[in-house]
Short mmCIF file of C-alpha atoms in Angstrom, two decimals:
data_model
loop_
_atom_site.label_atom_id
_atom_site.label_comp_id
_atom_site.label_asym_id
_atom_site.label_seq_id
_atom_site.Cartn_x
_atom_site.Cartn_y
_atom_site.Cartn_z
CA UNK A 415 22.35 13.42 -1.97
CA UNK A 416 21.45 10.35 0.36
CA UNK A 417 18.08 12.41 1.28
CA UNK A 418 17.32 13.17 -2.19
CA UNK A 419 17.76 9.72 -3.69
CA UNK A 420 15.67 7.75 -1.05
CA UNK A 421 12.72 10.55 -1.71
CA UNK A 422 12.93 9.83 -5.37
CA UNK A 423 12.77 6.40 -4.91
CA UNK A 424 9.77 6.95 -2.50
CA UNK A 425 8.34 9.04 -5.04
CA UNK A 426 8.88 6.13 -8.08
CA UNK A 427 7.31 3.81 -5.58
CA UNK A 428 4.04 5.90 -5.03
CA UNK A 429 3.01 6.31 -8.76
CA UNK A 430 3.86 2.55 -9.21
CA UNK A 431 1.36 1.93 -6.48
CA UNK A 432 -1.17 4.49 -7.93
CA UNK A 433 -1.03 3.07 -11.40
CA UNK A 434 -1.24 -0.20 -10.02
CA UNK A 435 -4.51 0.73 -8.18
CA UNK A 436 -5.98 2.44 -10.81
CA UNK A 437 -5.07 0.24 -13.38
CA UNK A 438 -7.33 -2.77 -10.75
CA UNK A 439 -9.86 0.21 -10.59
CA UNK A 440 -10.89 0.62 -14.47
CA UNK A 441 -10.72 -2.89 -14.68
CA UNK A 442 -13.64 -3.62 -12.02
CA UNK A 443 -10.93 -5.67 -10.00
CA UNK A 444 -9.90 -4.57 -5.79
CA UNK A 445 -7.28 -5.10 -3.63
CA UNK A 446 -6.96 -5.53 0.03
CA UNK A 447 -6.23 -3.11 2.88
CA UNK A 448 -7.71 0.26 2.89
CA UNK A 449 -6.68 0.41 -0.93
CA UNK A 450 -9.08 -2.13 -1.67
CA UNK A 451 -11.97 -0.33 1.00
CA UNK A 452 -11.47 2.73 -1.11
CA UNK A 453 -11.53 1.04 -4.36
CA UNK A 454 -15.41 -0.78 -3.01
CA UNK A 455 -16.56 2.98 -2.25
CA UNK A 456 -15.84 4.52 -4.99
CA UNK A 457 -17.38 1.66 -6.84
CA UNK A 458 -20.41 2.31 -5.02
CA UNK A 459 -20.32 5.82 -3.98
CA UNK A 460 -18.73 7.56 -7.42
CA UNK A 461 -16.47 9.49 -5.00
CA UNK A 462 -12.65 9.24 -6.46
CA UNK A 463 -10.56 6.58 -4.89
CA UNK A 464 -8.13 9.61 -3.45
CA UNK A 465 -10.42 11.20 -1.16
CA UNK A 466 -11.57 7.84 0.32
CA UNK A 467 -8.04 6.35 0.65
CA UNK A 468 -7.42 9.74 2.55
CA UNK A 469 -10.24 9.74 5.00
CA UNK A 470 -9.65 6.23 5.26
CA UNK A 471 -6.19 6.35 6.64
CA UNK A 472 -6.60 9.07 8.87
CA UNK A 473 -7.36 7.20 11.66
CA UNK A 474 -4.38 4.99 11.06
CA UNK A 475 -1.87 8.08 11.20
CA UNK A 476 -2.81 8.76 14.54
CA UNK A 477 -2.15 5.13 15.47
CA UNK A 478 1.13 5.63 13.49
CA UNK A 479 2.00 9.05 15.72
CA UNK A 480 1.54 6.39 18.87
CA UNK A 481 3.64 3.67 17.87
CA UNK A 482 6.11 3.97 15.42
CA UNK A 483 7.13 7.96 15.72
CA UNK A 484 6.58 11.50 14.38
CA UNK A 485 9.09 11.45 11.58
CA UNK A 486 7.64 8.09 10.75
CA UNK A 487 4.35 9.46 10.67
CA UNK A 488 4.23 12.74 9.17
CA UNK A 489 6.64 10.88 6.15
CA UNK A 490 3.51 8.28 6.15
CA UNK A 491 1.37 11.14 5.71
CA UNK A 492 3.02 12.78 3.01
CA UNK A 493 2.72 9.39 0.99
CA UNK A 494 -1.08 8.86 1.29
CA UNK A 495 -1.82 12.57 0.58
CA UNK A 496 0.97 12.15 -2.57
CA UNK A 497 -0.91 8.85 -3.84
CA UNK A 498 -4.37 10.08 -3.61
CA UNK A 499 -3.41 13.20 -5.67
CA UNK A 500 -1.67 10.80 -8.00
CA UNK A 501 -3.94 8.21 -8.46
CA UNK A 502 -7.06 11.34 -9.24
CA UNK A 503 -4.50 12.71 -11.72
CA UNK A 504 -3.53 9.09 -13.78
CA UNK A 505 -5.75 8.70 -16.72
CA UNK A 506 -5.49 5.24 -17.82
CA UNK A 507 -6.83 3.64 -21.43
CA UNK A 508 -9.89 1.37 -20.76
CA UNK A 509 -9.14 -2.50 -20.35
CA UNK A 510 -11.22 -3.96 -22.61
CA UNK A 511 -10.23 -7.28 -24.32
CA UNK A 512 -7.58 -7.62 -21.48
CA UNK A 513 -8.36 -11.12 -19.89
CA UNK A 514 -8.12 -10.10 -16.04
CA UNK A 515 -5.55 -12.64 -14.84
CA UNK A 516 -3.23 -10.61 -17.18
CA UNK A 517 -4.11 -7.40 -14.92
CA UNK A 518 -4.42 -9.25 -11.58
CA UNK A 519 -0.52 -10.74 -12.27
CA UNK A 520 0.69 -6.79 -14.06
CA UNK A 521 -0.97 -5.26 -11.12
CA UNK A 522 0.74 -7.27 -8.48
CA UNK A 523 4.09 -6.58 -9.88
CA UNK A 524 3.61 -2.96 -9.86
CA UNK A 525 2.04 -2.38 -6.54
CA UNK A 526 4.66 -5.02 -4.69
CA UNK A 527 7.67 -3.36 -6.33
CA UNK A 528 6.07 0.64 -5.66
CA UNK A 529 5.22 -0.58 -1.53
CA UNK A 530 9.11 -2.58 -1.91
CA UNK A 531 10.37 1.04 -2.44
CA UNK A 532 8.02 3.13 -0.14
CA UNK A 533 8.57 1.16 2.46
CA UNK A 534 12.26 0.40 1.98
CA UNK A 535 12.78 3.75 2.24
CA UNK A 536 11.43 5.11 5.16
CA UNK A 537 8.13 5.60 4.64
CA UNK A 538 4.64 3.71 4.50
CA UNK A 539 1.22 3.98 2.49
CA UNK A 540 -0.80 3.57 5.62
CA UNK A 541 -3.41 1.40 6.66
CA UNK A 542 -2.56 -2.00 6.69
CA UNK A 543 1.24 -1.51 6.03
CA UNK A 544 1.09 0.97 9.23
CA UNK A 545 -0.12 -2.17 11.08
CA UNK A 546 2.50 -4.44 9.06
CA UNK A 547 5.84 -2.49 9.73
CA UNK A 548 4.92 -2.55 13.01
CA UNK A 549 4.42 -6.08 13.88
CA UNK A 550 7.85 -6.60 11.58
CA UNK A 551 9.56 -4.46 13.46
CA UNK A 552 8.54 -5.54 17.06
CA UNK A 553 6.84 -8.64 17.28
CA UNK A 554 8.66 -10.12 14.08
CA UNK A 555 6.53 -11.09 12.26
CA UNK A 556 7.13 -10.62 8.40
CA UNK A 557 5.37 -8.19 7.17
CA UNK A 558 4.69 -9.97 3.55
CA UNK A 559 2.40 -12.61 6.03
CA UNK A 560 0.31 -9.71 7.46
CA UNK A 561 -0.62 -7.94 4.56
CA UNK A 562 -1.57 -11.32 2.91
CA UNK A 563 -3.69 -12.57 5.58
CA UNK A 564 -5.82 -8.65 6.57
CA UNK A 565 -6.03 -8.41 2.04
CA UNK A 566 -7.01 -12.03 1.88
CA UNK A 567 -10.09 -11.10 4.31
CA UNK A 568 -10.97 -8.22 2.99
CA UNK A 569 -11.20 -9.10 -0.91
CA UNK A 570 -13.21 -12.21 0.46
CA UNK A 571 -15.87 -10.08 1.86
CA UNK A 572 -15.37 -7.77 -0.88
CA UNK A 573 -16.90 -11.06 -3.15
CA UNK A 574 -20.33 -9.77 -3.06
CA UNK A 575 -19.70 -6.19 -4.77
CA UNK A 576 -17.14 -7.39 -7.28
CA UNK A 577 -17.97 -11.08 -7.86
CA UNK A 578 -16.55 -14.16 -6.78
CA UNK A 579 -14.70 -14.52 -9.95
CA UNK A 580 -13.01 -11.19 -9.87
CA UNK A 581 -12.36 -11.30 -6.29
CA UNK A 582 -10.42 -14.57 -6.83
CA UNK A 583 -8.26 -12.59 -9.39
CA UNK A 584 -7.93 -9.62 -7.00
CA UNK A 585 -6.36 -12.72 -4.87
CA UNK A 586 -3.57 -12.96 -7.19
CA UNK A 587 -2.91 -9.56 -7.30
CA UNK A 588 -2.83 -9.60 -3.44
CA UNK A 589 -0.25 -12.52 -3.37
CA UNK A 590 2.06 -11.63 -5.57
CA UNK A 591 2.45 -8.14 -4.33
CA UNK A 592 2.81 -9.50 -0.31
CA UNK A 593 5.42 -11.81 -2.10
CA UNK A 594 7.49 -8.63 -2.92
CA UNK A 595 6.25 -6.64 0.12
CA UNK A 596 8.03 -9.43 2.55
CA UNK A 597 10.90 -10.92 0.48
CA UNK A 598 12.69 -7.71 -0.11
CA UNK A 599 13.70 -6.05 2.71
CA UNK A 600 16.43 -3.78 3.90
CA UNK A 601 18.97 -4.84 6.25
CA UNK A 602 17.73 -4.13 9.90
CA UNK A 603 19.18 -1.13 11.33
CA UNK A 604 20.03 0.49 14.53
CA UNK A 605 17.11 1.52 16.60
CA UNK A 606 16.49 5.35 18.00
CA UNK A 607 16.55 6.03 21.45
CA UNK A 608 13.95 8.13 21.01
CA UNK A 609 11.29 6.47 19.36
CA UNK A 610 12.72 3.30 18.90
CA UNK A 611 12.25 2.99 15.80
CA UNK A 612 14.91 1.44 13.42
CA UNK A 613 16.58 3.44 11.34
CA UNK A 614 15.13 2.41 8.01
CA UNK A 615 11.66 3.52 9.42
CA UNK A 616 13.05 7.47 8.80
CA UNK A 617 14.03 9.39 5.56
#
Protein backbone atom coordinates (compact mmCIF):
# COMPACT_ATOMS: atom_id res chain seq x y z
CA UNK A 1 0.00 0.00 0.00
CA UNK A 2 2.99 2.41 0.93
CA UNK A 3 4.39 1.65 -2.79
CA UNK A 4 1.17 2.21 -4.37
CA UNK A 5 0.25 5.50 -2.72
CA UNK A 6 3.65 7.32 -3.28
CA UNK A 7 3.30 6.16 -7.21
CA UNK A 8 -0.09 7.72 -7.31
CA UNK A 9 1.00 10.68 -5.88
CA UNK A 10 3.98 10.69 -8.38
CA UNK A 11 1.57 10.10 -10.98
CA UNK A 12 -0.92 13.28 -9.72
CA UNK A 13 2.27 15.24 -9.69
CA UNK A 14 3.29 14.52 -13.41
CA UNK A 15 -0.05 15.57 -15.10
CA UNK A 16 -0.03 18.67 -12.79
CA UNK A 17 3.33 19.44 -14.27
CA UNK A 18 2.16 18.55 -17.87
CA UNK A 19 -0.91 20.70 -17.69
CA UNK A 20 1.04 23.29 -16.23
CA UNK A 21 3.48 23.22 -19.23
CA UNK A 22 1.07 23.00 -21.70
CA UNK A 23 -1.21 25.30 -20.36
CA UNK A 24 2.42 28.09 -20.61
CA UNK A 25 2.70 26.40 -24.12
CA UNK A 26 -0.78 27.49 -25.84
CA UNK A 27 -0.39 30.59 -24.20
CA UNK A 28 3.02 31.62 -26.02
CA UNK A 29 4.60 31.83 -22.40
CA UNK A 30 8.11 29.32 -21.28
CA UNK A 31 9.57 28.18 -18.37
CA UNK A 32 13.03 27.44 -17.30
CA UNK A 33 15.10 24.24 -17.26
CA UNK A 34 14.90 21.84 -20.04
CA UNK A 35 10.98 22.35 -19.82
CA UNK A 36 11.37 25.72 -20.95
CA UNK A 37 14.34 24.52 -23.85
CA UNK A 38 11.66 22.20 -25.09
CA UNK A 39 8.90 24.60 -24.94
CA UNK A 40 11.53 27.33 -27.36
CA UNK A 41 11.88 24.25 -29.89
CA UNK A 42 8.82 23.37 -30.37
CA UNK A 43 7.98 26.99 -30.79
CA UNK A 44 10.38 27.08 -33.46
CA UNK A 45 10.72 23.67 -34.74
CA UNK A 46 6.73 22.47 -34.66
CA UNK A 47 8.08 19.23 -33.10
CA UNK A 48 5.73 18.38 -29.86
CA UNK A 49 7.15 19.49 -26.59
CA UNK A 50 7.33 15.49 -25.53
CA UNK A 51 9.82 14.35 -27.88
CA UNK A 52 12.13 17.34 -27.18
CA UNK A 53 11.77 17.21 -23.35
CA UNK A 54 12.80 13.46 -23.97
CA UNK A 55 15.87 13.88 -26.07
CA UNK A 56 16.59 16.68 -23.97
CA UNK A 57 16.97 14.86 -20.73
CA UNK A 58 18.69 12.01 -21.92
CA UNK A 59 21.88 13.18 -21.32
CA UNK A 60 20.92 14.15 -17.82
CA UNK A 61 19.83 10.42 -16.93
CA UNK A 62 23.13 9.27 -17.51
CA UNK A 63 24.49 11.96 -15.18
CA UNK A 64 21.65 10.80 -12.83
CA UNK A 65 22.93 6.84 -13.18
CA UNK A 66 26.51 8.51 -11.91
CA UNK A 67 25.49 10.36 -9.03
CA UNK A 68 22.46 9.82 -7.38
CA UNK A 69 21.76 5.83 -8.17
CA UNK A 70 20.00 3.29 -10.43
CA UNK A 71 16.70 3.13 -8.64
CA UNK A 72 16.89 6.88 -8.60
CA UNK A 73 17.44 6.96 -12.11
CA UNK A 74 15.46 4.52 -13.90
CA UNK A 75 12.30 6.06 -11.45
CA UNK A 76 13.59 9.56 -13.09
CA UNK A 77 13.23 7.98 -16.29
CA UNK A 78 9.94 6.64 -16.00
CA UNK A 79 8.71 10.30 -15.11
CA UNK A 80 10.10 12.14 -18.19
CA UNK A 81 8.96 9.36 -20.58
CA UNK A 82 5.30 9.51 -18.45
CA UNK A 83 5.18 13.49 -18.87
CA UNK A 84 6.10 13.67 -22.44
CA UNK A 85 3.34 11.12 -23.29
CA UNK A 86 1.10 13.21 -21.08
CA UNK A 87 1.73 16.48 -22.03
CA UNK A 88 1.25 15.15 -26.29
CA UNK A 89 -2.02 13.63 -25.03
CA UNK A 90 -3.59 17.01 -22.92
CA UNK A 91 -5.71 19.01 -25.20
CA UNK A 92 -6.21 22.27 -23.64
CA UNK A 93 -8.99 25.18 -24.71
CA UNK A 94 -7.14 28.17 -26.32
CA UNK A 95 -6.26 31.18 -23.90
CA UNK A 96 -7.59 33.88 -25.47
CA UNK A 97 -8.88 36.90 -23.43
CA UNK A 98 -6.82 35.41 -20.47
CA UNK A 99 -4.48 38.35 -19.37
CA UNK A 100 -1.08 36.31 -18.97
CA UNK A 101 -0.16 37.23 -15.39
CA UNK A 102 -3.36 35.18 -14.61
CA UNK A 103 -1.56 32.08 -16.42
CA UNK A 104 2.02 32.91 -15.34
CA UNK A 105 0.60 32.92 -11.36
CA UNK A 106 -2.12 29.46 -12.29
CA UNK A 107 0.83 27.94 -13.96
CA UNK A 108 3.24 28.34 -11.13
CA UNK A 109 0.90 26.83 -8.70
CA UNK A 110 0.40 23.82 -10.71
CA UNK A 111 3.86 23.00 -11.80
CA UNK A 112 5.40 23.80 -8.03
CA UNK A 113 2.75 21.63 -6.36
CA UNK A 114 3.09 18.54 -9.41
CA UNK A 115 7.44 18.82 -8.96
CA UNK A 116 6.42 19.18 -4.71
CA UNK A 117 4.94 15.65 -5.25
CA UNK A 118 7.36 14.09 -7.87
CA UNK A 119 10.04 14.90 -6.10
CA UNK A 120 8.74 14.28 -2.59
CA UNK A 121 8.25 11.06 -3.54
CA UNK A 122 11.13 9.58 -4.85
CA UNK A 123 11.43 10.56 -8.07
CA UNK A 124 12.55 13.61 -10.36
CA UNK A 125 11.49 15.23 -13.83
CA UNK A 126 15.07 15.51 -14.92
CA UNK A 127 17.13 18.15 -16.11
CA UNK A 128 17.55 20.81 -13.87
CA UNK A 129 15.83 19.10 -10.83
CA UNK A 130 18.46 16.09 -11.53
CA UNK A 131 21.10 18.81 -10.92
CA UNK A 132 18.89 20.36 -7.94
CA UNK A 133 18.30 17.18 -5.73
CA UNK A 134 21.66 16.69 -5.98
CA UNK A 135 23.25 19.75 -4.73
CA UNK A 136 20.26 19.52 -1.85
CA UNK A 137 21.20 16.46 -0.96
CA UNK A 138 25.08 16.82 -0.80
CA UNK A 139 26.29 20.14 -0.92
CA UNK A 140 23.04 21.63 0.81
CA UNK A 141 22.05 23.79 -0.94
CA UNK A 142 18.15 24.21 -1.26
CA UNK A 143 17.02 23.08 -4.07
CA UNK A 144 14.08 25.91 -4.49
CA UNK A 145 17.51 28.44 -4.95
CA UNK A 146 18.90 26.29 -7.84
CA UNK A 147 16.07 25.88 -9.90
CA UNK A 148 15.37 29.68 -9.54
CA UNK A 149 18.69 30.87 -10.44
CA UNK A 150 19.48 27.96 -13.87
CA UNK A 151 15.21 29.07 -14.89
CA UNK A 152 15.95 32.68 -14.21
CA UNK A 153 18.91 32.38 -16.94
CA UNK A 154 17.38 30.54 -19.20
CA UNK A 155 13.89 32.47 -19.66
CA UNK A 156 16.28 35.61 -19.85
CA UNK A 157 17.93 34.37 -22.90
CA UNK A 158 14.78 32.90 -23.92
CA UNK A 159 13.62 37.01 -24.20
CA UNK A 160 14.39 37.16 -27.79
CA UNK A 161 11.96 34.23 -29.07
CA UNK A 162 9.12 34.99 -26.70
CA UNK A 163 9.45 38.73 -25.91
CA UNK A 164 10.65 40.60 -23.13
CA UNK A 165 7.22 41.07 -21.87
CA UNK A 166 6.26 37.46 -21.81
CA UNK A 167 9.50 36.33 -20.60
CA UNK A 168 9.06 38.61 -17.54
CA UNK A 169 5.70 36.73 -16.92
CA UNK A 170 7.36 33.34 -17.53
CA UNK A 171 9.51 34.89 -14.44
CA UNK A 172 6.62 34.66 -12.25
CA UNK A 173 5.74 31.44 -13.17
CA UNK A 174 9.38 30.39 -12.45
CA UNK A 175 9.28 31.94 -8.88
CA UNK A 176 6.43 30.88 -7.58
CA UNK A 177 6.88 27.31 -8.56
CA UNK A 178 10.83 27.27 -6.98
CA UNK A 179 8.86 28.79 -3.97
CA UNK A 180 6.98 25.41 -3.66
CA UNK A 181 9.82 23.31 -5.13
CA UNK A 182 12.16 24.42 -1.93
CA UNK A 183 9.71 25.20 0.91
CA UNK A 184 8.10 21.84 1.00
CA UNK A 185 10.21 19.21 1.63
CA UNK A 186 10.21 15.84 3.25
CA UNK A 187 11.95 15.15 6.34
CA UNK A 188 15.61 14.00 5.53
CA UNK A 189 16.05 10.40 5.74
CA UNK A 190 18.57 7.78 6.31
CA UNK A 191 21.12 7.43 3.61
CA UNK A 192 21.92 3.90 1.62
CA UNK A 193 25.05 2.34 1.95
CA UNK A 194 24.95 1.61 -1.35
CA UNK A 195 24.38 4.55 -3.24
CA UNK A 196 24.14 6.92 -0.67
CA UNK A 197 21.38 8.22 -1.45
CA UNK A 198 18.70 9.21 1.18
CA UNK A 199 15.93 7.38 1.45
CA UNK A 200 13.34 9.75 0.06
CA UNK A 201 15.39 9.72 -3.26
CA UNK A 202 13.73 5.87 -3.86
CA UNK A 203 10.06 4.69 -4.36
Amino acid sequence: MYFIKKALLVITGLFLTAFGTKLLTISHLTFGGTAGISTLLTFSTGISWGVWFFVINLPFFILSVKRLGMLFSVYTLLCISLISIINGFLKIAPTNGVHPIFIAVASGLIIGSGVVLVLNNGASLGGIHILAVYMDQHLSINRGKTLFITDFLIVLSASLMVGIVNALYSIITISIASFLAGKFKPQQGAKSDENDIPVEASL
